[in-house]
Coordinates of N, CA and C in Angstrom, one line a residue:
Chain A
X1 N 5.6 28.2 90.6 CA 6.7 28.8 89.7 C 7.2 30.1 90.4
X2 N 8.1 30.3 90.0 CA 9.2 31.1 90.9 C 9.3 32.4 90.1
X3 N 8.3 33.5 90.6 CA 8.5 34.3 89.9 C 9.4 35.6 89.7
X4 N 10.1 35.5 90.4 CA 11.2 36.7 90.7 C 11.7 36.6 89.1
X5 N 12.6 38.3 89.2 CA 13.3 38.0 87.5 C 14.5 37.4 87.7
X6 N 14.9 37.3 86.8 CA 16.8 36.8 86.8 C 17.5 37.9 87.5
X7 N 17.4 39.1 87.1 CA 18.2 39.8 87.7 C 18.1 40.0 89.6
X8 N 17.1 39.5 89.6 CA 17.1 39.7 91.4 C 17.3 38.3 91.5
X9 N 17.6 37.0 90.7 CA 17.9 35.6 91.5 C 19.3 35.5 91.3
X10 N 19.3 36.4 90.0 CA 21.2 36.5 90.1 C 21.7 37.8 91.7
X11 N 21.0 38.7 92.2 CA 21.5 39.1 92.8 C 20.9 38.1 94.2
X12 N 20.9 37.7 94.4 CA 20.0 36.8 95.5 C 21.2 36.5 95.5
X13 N 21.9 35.6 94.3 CA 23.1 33.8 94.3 C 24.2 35.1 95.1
X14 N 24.1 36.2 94.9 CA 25.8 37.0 95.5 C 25.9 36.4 96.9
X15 N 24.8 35.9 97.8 CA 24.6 35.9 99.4 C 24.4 33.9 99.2
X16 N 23.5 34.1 98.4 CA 23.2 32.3 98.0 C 23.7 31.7 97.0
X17 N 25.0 31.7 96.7 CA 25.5 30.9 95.7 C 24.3 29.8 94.9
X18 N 23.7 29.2 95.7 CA 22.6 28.0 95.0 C 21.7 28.8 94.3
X19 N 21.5 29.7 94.7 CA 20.5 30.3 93.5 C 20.2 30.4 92.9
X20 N 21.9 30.3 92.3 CA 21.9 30.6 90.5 C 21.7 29.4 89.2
X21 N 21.4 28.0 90.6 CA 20.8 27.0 89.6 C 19.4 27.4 89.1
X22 N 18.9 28.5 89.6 CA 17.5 28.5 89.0 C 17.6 29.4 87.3
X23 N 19.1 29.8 87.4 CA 19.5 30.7 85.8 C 20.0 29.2 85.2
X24 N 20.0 28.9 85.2 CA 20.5 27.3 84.7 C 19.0 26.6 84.4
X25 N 17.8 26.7 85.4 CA 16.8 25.8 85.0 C 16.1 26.6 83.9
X26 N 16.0 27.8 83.9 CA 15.5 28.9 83.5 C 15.9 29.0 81.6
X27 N 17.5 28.9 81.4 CA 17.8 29.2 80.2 C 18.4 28.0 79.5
X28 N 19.2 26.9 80.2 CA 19.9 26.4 80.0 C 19.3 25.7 78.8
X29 N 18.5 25.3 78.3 CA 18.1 24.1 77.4 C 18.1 25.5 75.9
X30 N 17.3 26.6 76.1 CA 17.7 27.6 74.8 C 19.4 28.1 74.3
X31 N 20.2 27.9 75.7 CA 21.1 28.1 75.6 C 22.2 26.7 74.5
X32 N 21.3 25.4 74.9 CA 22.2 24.5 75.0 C 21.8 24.5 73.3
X33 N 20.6 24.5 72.9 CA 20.0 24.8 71.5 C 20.9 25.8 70.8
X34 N 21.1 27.0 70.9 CA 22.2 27.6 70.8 C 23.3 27.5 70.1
X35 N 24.0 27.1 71.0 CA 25.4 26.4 70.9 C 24.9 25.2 70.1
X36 N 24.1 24.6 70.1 CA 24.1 23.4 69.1 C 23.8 23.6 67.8
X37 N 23.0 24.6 67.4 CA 23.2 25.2 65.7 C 24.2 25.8 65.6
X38 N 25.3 26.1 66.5 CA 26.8 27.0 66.3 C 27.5 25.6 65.8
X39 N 28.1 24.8 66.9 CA 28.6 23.8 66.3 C 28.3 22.3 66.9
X40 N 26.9 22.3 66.2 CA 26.8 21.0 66.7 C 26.4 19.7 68.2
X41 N 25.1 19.4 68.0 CA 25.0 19.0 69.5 C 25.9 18.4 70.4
X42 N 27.0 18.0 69.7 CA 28.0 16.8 70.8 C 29.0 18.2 71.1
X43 N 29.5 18.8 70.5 CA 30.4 19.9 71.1 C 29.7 21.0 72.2
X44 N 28.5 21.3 72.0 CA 27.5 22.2 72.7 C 27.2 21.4 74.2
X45 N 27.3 19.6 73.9 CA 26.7 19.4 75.6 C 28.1 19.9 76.1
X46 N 29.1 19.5 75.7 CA 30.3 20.0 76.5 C 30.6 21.2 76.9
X47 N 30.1 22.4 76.2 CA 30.1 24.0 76.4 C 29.1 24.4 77.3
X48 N 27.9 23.4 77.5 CA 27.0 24.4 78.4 C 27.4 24.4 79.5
X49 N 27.7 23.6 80.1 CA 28.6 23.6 81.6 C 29.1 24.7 82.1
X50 N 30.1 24.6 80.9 CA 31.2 25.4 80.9 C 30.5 27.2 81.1
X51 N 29.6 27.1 80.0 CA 29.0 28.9 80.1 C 28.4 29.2 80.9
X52 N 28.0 27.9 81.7 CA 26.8 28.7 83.3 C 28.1 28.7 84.1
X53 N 29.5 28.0 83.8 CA 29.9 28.2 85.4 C 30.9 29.8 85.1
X54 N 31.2 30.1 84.0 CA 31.5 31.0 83.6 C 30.6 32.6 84.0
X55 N 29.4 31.9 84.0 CA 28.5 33.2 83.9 C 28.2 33.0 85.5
X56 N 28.3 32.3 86.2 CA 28.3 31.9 87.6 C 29.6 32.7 88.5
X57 N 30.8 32.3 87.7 CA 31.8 33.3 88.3 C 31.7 35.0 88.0
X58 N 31.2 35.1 86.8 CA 31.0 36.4 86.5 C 29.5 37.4 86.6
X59 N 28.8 36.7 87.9 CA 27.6 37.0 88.5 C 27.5 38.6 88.5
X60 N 28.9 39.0 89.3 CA 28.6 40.4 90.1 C 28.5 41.4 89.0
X61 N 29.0 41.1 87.6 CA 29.2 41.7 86.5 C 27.8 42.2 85.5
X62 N 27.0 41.0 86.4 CA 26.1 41.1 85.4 C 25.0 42.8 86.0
X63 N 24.6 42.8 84.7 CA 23.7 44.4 85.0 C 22.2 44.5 85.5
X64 N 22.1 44.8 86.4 CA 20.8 44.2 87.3 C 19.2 45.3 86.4
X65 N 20.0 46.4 85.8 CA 18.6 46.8 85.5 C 18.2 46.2 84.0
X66 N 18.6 44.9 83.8 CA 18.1 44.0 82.6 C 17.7 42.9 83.6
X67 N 16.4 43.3 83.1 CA 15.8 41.9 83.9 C 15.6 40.0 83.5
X68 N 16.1 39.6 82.5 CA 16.3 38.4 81.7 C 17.8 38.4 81.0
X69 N 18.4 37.5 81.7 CA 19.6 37.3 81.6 C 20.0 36.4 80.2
X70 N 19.0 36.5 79.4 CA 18.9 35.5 78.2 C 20.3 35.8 77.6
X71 N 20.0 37.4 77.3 CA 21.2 38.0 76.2 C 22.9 37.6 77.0
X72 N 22.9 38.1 77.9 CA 24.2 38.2 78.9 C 24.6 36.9 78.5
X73 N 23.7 35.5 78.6 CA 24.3 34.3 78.6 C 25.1 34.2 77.1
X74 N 23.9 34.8 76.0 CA 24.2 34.6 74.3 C 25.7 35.3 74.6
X75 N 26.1 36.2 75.3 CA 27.4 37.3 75.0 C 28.5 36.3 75.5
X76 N 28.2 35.0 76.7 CA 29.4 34.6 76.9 C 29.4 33.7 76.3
X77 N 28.6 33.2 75.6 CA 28.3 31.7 74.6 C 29.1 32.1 73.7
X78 N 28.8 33.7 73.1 CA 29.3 34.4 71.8 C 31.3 34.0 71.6
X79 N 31.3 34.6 72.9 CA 32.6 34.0 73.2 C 33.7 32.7 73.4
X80 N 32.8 32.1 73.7 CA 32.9 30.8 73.9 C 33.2 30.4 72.6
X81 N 32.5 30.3 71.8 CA 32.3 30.2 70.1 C 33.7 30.2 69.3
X82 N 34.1 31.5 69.6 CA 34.9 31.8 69.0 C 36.1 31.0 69.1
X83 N 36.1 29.9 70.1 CA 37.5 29.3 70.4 C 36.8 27.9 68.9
X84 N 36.1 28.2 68.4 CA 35.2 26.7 67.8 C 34.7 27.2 66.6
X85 N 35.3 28.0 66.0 CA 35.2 28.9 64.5 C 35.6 27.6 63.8
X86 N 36.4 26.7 63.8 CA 36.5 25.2 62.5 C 35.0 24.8 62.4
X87 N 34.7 24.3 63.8 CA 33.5 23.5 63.8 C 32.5 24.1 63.5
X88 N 32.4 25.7 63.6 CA 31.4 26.0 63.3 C 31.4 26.3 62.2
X89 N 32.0 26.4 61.1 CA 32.3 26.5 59.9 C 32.1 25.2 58.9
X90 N 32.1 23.8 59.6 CA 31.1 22.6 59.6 C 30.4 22.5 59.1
X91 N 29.9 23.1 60.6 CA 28.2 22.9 60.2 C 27.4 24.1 59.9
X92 N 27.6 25.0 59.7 CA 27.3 26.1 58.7 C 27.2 25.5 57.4
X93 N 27.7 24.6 56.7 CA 28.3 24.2 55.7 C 26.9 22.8 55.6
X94 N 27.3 21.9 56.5 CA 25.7 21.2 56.9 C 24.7 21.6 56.6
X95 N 24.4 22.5 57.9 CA 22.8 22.8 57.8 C 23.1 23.5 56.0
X96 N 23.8 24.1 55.5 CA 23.4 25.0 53.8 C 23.0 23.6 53.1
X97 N 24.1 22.6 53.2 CA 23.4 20.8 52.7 C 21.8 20.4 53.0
X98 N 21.9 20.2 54.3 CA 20.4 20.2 54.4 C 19.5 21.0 54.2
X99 N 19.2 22.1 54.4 CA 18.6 22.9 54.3 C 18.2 22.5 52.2
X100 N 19.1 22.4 51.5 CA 18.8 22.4 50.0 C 18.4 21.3 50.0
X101 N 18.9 20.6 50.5 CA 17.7 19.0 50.3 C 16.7 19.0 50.6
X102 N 16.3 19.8 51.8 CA 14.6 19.9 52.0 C 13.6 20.9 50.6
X103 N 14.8 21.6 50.5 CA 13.8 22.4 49.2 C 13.8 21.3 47.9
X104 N 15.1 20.7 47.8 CA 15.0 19.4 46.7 C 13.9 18.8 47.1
X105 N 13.5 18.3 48.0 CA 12.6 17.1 48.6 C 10.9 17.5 48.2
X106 N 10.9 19.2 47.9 CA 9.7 19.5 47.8 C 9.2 19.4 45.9
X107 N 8.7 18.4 45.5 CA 8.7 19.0 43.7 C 8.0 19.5 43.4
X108 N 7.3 20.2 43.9 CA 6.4 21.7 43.6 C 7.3 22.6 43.3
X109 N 8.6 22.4 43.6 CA 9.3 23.6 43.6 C 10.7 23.4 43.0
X110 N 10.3 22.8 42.1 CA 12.0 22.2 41.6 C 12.7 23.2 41.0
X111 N 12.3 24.5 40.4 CA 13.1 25.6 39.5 C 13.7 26.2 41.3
X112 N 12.9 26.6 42.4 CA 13.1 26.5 43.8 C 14.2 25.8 44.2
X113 N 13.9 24.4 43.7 CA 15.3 23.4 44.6 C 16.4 23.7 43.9
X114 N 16.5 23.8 42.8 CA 17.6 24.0 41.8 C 18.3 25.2 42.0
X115 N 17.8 26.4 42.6 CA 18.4 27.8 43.2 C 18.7 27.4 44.1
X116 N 18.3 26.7 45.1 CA 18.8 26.2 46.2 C 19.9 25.6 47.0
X117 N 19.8 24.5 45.6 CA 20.8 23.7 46.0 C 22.5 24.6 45.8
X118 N 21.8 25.8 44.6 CA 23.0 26.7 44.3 C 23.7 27.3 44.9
X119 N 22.2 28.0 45.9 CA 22.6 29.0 46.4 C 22.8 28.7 47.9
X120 N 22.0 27.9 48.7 CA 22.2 28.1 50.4 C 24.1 27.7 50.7
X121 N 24.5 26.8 49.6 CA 26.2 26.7 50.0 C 26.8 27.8 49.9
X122 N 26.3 28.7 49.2 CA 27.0 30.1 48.7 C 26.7 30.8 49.9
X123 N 25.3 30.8 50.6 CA 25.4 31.7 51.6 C 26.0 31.3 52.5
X124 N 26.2 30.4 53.1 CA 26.9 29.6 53.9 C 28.3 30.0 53.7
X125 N 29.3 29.6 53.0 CA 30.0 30.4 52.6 C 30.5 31.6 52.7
X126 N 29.5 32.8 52.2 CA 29.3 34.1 52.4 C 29.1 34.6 53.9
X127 N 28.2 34.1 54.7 CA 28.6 34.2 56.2 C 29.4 33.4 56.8
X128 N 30.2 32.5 56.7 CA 31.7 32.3 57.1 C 32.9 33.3 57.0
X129 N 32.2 34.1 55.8 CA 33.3 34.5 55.1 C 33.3 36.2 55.3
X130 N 32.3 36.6 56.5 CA 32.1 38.2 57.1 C 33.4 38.0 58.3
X131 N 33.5 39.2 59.0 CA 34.2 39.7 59.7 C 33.7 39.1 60.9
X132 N 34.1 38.7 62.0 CA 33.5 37.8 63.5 C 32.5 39.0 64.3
X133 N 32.9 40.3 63.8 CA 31.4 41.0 64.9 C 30.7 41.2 63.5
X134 N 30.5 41.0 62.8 CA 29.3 40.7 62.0 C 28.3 39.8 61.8
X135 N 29.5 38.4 61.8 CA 28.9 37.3 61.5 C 27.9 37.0 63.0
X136 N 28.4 37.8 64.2 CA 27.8 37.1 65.6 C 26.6 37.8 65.6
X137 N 26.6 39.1 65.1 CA 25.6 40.1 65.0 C 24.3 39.2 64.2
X138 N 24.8 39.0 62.8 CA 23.7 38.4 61.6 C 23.2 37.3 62.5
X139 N 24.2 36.1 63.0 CA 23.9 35.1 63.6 C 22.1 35.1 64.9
X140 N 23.3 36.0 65.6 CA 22.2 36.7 66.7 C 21.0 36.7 66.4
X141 N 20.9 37.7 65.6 CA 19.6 38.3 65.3 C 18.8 37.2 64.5
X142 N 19.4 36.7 62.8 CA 18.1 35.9 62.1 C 18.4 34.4 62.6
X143 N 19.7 33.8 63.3 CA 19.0 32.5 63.8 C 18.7 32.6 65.4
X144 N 19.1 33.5 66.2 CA 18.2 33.1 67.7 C 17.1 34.2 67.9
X145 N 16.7 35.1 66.7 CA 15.7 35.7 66.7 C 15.9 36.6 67.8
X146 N 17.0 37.1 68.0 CA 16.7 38.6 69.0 C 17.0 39.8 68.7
X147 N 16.3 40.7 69.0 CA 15.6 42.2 68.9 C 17.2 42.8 68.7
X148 N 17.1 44.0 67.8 CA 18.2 44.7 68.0 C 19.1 44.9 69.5
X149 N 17.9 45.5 70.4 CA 18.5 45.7 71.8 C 19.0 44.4 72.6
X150 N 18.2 43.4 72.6 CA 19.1 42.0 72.7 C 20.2 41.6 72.0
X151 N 20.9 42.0 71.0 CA 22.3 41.8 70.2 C 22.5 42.9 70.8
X152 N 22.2 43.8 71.4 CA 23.2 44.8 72.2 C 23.8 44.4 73.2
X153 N 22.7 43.9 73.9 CA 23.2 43.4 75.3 C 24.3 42.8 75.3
X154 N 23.9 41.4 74.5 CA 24.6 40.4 74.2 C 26.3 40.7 73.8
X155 N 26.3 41.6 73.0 CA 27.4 41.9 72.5 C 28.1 43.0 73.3
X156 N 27.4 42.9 73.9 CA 27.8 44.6 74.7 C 28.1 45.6 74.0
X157 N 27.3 46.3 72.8 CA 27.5 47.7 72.2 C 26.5 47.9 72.2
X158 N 26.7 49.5 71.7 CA 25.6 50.9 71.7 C 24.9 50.0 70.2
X159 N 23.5 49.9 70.9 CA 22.6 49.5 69.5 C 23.1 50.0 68.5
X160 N 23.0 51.1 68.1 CA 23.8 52.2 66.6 C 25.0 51.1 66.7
X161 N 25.7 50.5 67.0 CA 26.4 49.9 66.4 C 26.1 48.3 66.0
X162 N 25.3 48.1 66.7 CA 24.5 46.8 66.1 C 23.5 47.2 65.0
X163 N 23.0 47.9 64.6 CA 22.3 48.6 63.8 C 23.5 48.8 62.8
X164 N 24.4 49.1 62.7 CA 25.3 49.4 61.6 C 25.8 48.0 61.3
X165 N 26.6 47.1 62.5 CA 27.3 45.7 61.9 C 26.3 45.1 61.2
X166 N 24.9 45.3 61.6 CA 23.7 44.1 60.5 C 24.0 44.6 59.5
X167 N 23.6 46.1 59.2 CA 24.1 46.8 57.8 C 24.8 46.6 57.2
X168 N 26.3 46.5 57.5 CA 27.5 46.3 56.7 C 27.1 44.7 56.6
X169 N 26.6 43.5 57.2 CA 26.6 42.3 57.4 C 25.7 41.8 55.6
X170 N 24.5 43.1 55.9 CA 23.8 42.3 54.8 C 24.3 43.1 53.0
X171 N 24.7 44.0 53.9 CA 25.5 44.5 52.3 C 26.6 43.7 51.6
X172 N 27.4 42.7 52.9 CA 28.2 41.7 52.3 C 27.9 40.6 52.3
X173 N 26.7 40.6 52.3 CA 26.0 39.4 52.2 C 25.6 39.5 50.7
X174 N 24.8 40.5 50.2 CA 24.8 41.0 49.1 C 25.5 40.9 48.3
X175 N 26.3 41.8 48.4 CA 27.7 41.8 47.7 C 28.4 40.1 47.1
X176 N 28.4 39.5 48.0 CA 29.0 38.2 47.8 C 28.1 36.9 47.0
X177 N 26.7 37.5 47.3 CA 25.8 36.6 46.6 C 25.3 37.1 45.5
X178 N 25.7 38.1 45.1 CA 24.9 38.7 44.1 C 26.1 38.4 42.6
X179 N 25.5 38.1 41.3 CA 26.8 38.5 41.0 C 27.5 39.3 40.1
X180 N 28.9 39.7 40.0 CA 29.8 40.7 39.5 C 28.7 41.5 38.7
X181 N 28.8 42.6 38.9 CA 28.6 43.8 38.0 C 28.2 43.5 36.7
X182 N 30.1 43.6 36.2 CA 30.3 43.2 34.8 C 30.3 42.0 34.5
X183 N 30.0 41.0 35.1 CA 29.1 39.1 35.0 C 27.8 39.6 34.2
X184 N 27.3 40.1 35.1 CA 25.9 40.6 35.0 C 25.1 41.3 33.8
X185 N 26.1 42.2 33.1 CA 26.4 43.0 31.8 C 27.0 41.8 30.8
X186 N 27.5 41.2 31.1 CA 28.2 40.7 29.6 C 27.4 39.4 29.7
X187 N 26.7 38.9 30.2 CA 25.5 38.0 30.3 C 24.1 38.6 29.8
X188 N 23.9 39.7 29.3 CA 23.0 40.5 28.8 C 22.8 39.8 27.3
Chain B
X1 N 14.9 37.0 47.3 CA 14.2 37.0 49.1 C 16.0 37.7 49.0
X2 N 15.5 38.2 50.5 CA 16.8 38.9 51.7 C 17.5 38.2 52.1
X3 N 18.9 38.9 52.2 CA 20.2 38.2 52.2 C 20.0 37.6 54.1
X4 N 19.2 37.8 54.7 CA 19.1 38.1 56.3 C 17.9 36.8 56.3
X5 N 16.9 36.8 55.5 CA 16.0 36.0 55.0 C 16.3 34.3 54.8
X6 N 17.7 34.3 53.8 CA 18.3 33.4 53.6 C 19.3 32.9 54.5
X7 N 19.8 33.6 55.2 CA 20.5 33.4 56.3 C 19.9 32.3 57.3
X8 N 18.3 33.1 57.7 CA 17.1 32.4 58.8 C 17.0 31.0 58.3
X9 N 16.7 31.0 56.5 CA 16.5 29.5 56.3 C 17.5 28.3 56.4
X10 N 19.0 29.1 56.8 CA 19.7 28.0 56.9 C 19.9 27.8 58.5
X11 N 19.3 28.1 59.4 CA 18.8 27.9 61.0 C 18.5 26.6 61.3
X12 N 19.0 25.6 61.6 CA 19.0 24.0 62.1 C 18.9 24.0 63.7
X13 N 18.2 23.2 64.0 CA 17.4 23.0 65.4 C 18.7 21.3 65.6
X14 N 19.4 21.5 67.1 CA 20.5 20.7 67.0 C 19.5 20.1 68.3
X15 N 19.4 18.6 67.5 CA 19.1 17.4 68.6 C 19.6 17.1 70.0
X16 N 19.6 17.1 70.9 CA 20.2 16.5 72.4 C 19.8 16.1 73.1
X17 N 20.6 15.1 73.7 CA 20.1 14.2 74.7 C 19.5 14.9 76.2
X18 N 18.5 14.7 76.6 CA 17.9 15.5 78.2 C 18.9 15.4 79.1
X19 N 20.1 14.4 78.9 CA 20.9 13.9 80.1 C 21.8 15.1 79.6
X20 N 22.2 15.7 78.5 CA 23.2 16.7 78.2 C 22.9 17.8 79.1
X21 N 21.7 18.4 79.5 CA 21.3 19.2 80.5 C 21.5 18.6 81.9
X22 N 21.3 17.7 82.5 CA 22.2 17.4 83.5 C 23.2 17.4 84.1
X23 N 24.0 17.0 82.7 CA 25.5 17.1 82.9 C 26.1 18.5 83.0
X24 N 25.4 19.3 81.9 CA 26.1 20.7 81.8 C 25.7 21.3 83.6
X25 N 24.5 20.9 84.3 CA 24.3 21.6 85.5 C 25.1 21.0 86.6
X26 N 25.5 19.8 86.1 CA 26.5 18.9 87.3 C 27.7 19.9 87.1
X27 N 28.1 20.4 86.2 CA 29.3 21.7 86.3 C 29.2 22.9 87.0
X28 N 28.1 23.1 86.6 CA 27.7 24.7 87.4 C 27.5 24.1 89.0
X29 N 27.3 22.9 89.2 CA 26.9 22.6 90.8 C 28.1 22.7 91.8
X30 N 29.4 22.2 90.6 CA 30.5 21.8 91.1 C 31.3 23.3 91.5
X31 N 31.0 23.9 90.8 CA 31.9 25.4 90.8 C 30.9 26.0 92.0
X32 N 29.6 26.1 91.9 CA 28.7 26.2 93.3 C 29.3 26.1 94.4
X33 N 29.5 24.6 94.5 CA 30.1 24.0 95.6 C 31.2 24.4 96.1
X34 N 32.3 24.7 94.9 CA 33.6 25.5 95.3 C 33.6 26.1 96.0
X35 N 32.7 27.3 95.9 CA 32.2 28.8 96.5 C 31.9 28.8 97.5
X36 N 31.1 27.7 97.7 CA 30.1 27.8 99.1 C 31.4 27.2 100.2
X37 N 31.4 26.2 100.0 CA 32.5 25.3 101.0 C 33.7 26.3 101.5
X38 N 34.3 27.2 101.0 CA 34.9 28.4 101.7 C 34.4 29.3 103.0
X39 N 33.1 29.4 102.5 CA 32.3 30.5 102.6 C 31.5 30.1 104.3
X40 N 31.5 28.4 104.2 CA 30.6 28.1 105.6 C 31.8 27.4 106.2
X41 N 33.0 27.8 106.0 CA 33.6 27.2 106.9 C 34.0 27.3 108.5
X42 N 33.6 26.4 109.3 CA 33.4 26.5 110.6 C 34.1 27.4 111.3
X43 N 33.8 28.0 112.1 CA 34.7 29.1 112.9 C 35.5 28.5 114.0
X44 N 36.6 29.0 113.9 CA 37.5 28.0 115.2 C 37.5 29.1 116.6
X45 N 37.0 28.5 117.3 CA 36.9 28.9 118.5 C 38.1 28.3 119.3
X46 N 38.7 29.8 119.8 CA 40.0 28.8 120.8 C 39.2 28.5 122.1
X47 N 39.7 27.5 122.7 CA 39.4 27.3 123.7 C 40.4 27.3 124.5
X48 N 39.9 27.5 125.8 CA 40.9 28.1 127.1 C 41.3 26.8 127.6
X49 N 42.7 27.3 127.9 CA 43.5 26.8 128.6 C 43.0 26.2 130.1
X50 N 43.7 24.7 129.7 CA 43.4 24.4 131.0 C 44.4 24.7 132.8

């Protein structure tokens, strides 16, 4: 196994262009995972290509004192995405379907599946329905599970500002799921 | 549960085919190849006159 980091095989490909299939053997299948909870496996085989040759022309850019190029790839994928906001909006809407059917499917938990079925379309919805550096921030973090400082990279801001978009993210997340005030009082 | 919590549980693992990883690297090989084919191209040596 090839232990060098990414950042020294991406600086290697500047002199060895072939090198940088080893960032392709390295990420590509988490990447391709990725993009396929964004929109879907048949639109994602067609985007992974596209984001390594992307991140392939924009080698020299990348920052060598990060040693795993995971985040950098998420930041051009991030982008990528954004031309595919219909389809991701899909299946956002999907997985909230499935997702309540598996809680329906459980009957130990039917007062559970019945909130469920209520509520995952509402969140679904509700994160459609944030601002695009929020939604990519929320995204980031609870579905590919990366560290504050990884949604930095990725996005390229000052953590404090990824630390703030989650904030405002889950307060409107809140906000939209929770309901009205005066709902809530005259329901008393 | 957390509005960030509920978010996670709607996280779907997207099925694909092993050949989709192929294909996506048959792209990056191709843009490779661009680069390189420039880059080793033969040097022309004049040669002298006879």
């Amino acid at each position: 196994m090839d232990s060098r980091s990414d950042a020294e095989v991406i600086g290697r490909s500047l002199d060895e262009p072939e090198a940088f299939g080893l960032i392709y053997d390295r990420h590509a299948a988490t990447v391709l995972r990725f993009l396929g909870r964004r929109v879907g496996a048949e639109v994602a085989e067609g985007l992974v290509g596209e984001l390594f040759r992307i991140a392939f022309e924009r080698r020299k850019t990348f920052d060598a004192s990060r040693a795993s190029a995971l985040p950098w790839l998420y930041g051009i994928g991030s982008n990528l995405l954004l031309k595919h906001r219909r389809g991701e909006a899909r299946r956002l809407r999907a997985s909230a379907r499935m997702a309540a059917a598996d809680e329906a499917a459980d009957r130990r938990a039917s007062a559970a599946a019945l909130d469920a079925r209520l509520l995952f379309p509402r969140v679904a919805d509700a994160i459609e329905a944030l601002p695009d550096g929020e939604r990519e921030a929320l995204l980031l973090f609870a579905w590919e599970d990366l560290s504050y400082q990884s949604v930095a990279e990725a996005l390229e801001l000052p953590i404090g500002t990824v630390r703030s978009r989650l904030n405002r993210a889950r307060a409107h997340l809140r906000e939209l799921l929770e309901p009205k005030r005066e709902n809530r009082v005259r329901s008393r | 549960m957390k509005p960030v919590d509920l978010a996670r549980k709607l996280r779907r693992e997207a099925a694909f085919e092993p050949a989709a990883l192929d294909r996506g690297k048959a792209v990056l090989m191709a843009a490779i190849r661009q680069e390189v084919q420039p880059m080793r191209r033969p040097t022309i040596v004049p040669q002298a006159s006879v």
